Amino acid sequence: MYVCVCNGIREKQVIKAVNEGASTVGRIFKAHGCKPECAQCVNCMRDMIANETAEPTVLAAE
């Protein structure tokens, strides 16, 4: 799925950039050698960063 249509950045590319250390939307764009055009993808990318960097939840067995 495309996250940023303007620059052709796909979901897998965003996840890869985050896993390689991109912690902001700006760094994701920099990793792909571009910058935001219409900025409609910014909130989606922020959510993806939060999801990828969140600590996993461990459920305790009873």
mmCIF file of C-alpha atoms in Angstrom:
data_model
loop_
_atom_site.group_PDB
_atom_site.id
_atom_site.type_symbol
_atom_site.label_atom_id
_atom_site.label_comp_id
_atom_site.label_asym_id
_atom_site.label_seq_id
_atom_site.Cartn_x
_atom_site.Cartn_y
_atom_site.Cartn_z
ATOM 1 C CA MET A 1 0.000 0.000 0.000
ATOM 2 C CA TYR A 2 1.224 3.504 -0.780
ATOM 3 C CA VAL A 3 1.610 5.720 2.270
ATOM 4 C CA CYS A 4 2.886 8.723 0.316
ATOM 5 C CA VAL A 5 1.406 8.874 -3.171
ATOM 6 C CA CYS A 6 3.286 12.056 -4.095
ATOM 7 C CA ASN A 7 6.683 10.411 -3.585
ATOM 8 C CA GLY A 8 5.708 6.781 -4.168
ATOM 9 C CA ILE A 9 6.661 5.618 -0.669
ATOM 10 C CA ARG A 10 5.091 2.324 0.338
ATOM 11 C CA GLU A 11 4.221 0.983 3.778
ATOM 12 C CA LYS A 12 7.097 -1.528 3.708
ATOM 13 C CA GLN A 13 9.555 1.266 2.915
ATOM 14 C CA VAL A 14 8.336 3.327 5.881
ATOM 15 C CA ILE A 15 8.657 0.351 8.226
ATOM 16 C CA LYS A 16 12.140 -0.402 6.911
ATOM 17 C CA ALA A 17 13.245 3.213 7.413
ATOM 18 C CA VAL A 18 11.886 3.216 10.980
ATOM 19 C CA ASN A 19 13.603 -0.082 11.758
ATOM 20 C CA GLU A 20 16.834 1.422 10.435
ATOM 21 C CA GLY A 21 16.548 4.363 12.836
ATOM 22 C CA ALA A 22 14.233 6.952 11.273
ATOM 23 C CA SER A 23 12.355 8.333 14.269
ATOM 24 C CA THR A 24 10.574 11.247 12.584
ATOM 25 C CA VAL A 25 8.579 11.782 9.410
ATOM 26 C CA GLY A 26 11.325 14.076 8.132
ATOM 27 C CA ARG A 27 13.896 11.327 8.534
ATOM 28 C CA ILE A 28 11.710 8.904 6.601
ATOM 29 C CA PHE A 29 11.566 11.344 3.707
ATOM 30 C CA LYS A 30 15.313 11.970 3.972
ATOM 31 C CA ALA A 31 15.944 8.215 3.857
ATOM 32 C CA HIS A 32 14.119 8.173 0.522
ATOM 33 C CA GLY A 33 15.764 11.308 -0.831
ATOM 34 C CA CYS A 34 12.598 13.380 -0.987
ATOM 35 C CA LYS A 35 10.415 15.742 1.020
ATOM 36 C CA PRO A 36 6.674 15.977 1.643
ATOM 37 C CA GLU A 37 4.572 17.497 -1.103
ATOM 38 C CA CYS A 38 0.938 17.638 0.037
ATOM 39 C CA ALA A 39 1.596 16.281 3.582
ATOM 40 C CA GLN A 40 -1.515 14.081 3.647
ATOM 41 C CA CYS A 41 0.707 11.123 4.593
ATOM 42 C CA VAL A 42 2.314 12.769 7.629
ATOM 43 C CA ASN A 43 -0.218 11.563 10.228
ATOM 44 C CA CYS A 44 -0.154 8.045 8.838
ATOM 45 C CA MET A 45 3.654 7.995 8.996
ATOM 46 C CA ARG A 46 3.557 9.306 12.583
ATOM 47 C CA ASP A 47 1.201 6.473 13.533
ATOM 48 C CA MET A 48 3.474 3.948 11.832
ATOM 49 C CA ILE A 49 6.507 5.292 13.720
ATOM 50 C CA ALA A 50 4.598 5.000 17.001
ATOM 51 C CA ASN A 51 3.490 1.445 16.219
ATOM 52 C CA GLU A 52 6.954 0.296 15.178
ATOM 53 C CA THR A 53 8.722 1.848 18.159
ATOM 54 C CA ALA A 54 6.192 0.934 20.858
ATOM 55 C CA GLU A 55 7.268 -1.508 23.518
ATOM 56 C CA PRO A 56 5.607 -4.898 23.031
ATOM 57 C CA THR A 57 2.886 -5.735 25.505
ATOM 58 C CA VAL A 58 3.587 -8.861 27.517
ATOM 59 C CA LEU A 59 0.568 -10.688 28.868
ATOM 60 C CA ALA A 60 1.112 -12.531 32.105
ATOM 61 C CA ALA A 61 -0.232 -16.072 32.320
ATOM 62 C CA GLU A 62 -2.431 -16.790 35.301
#
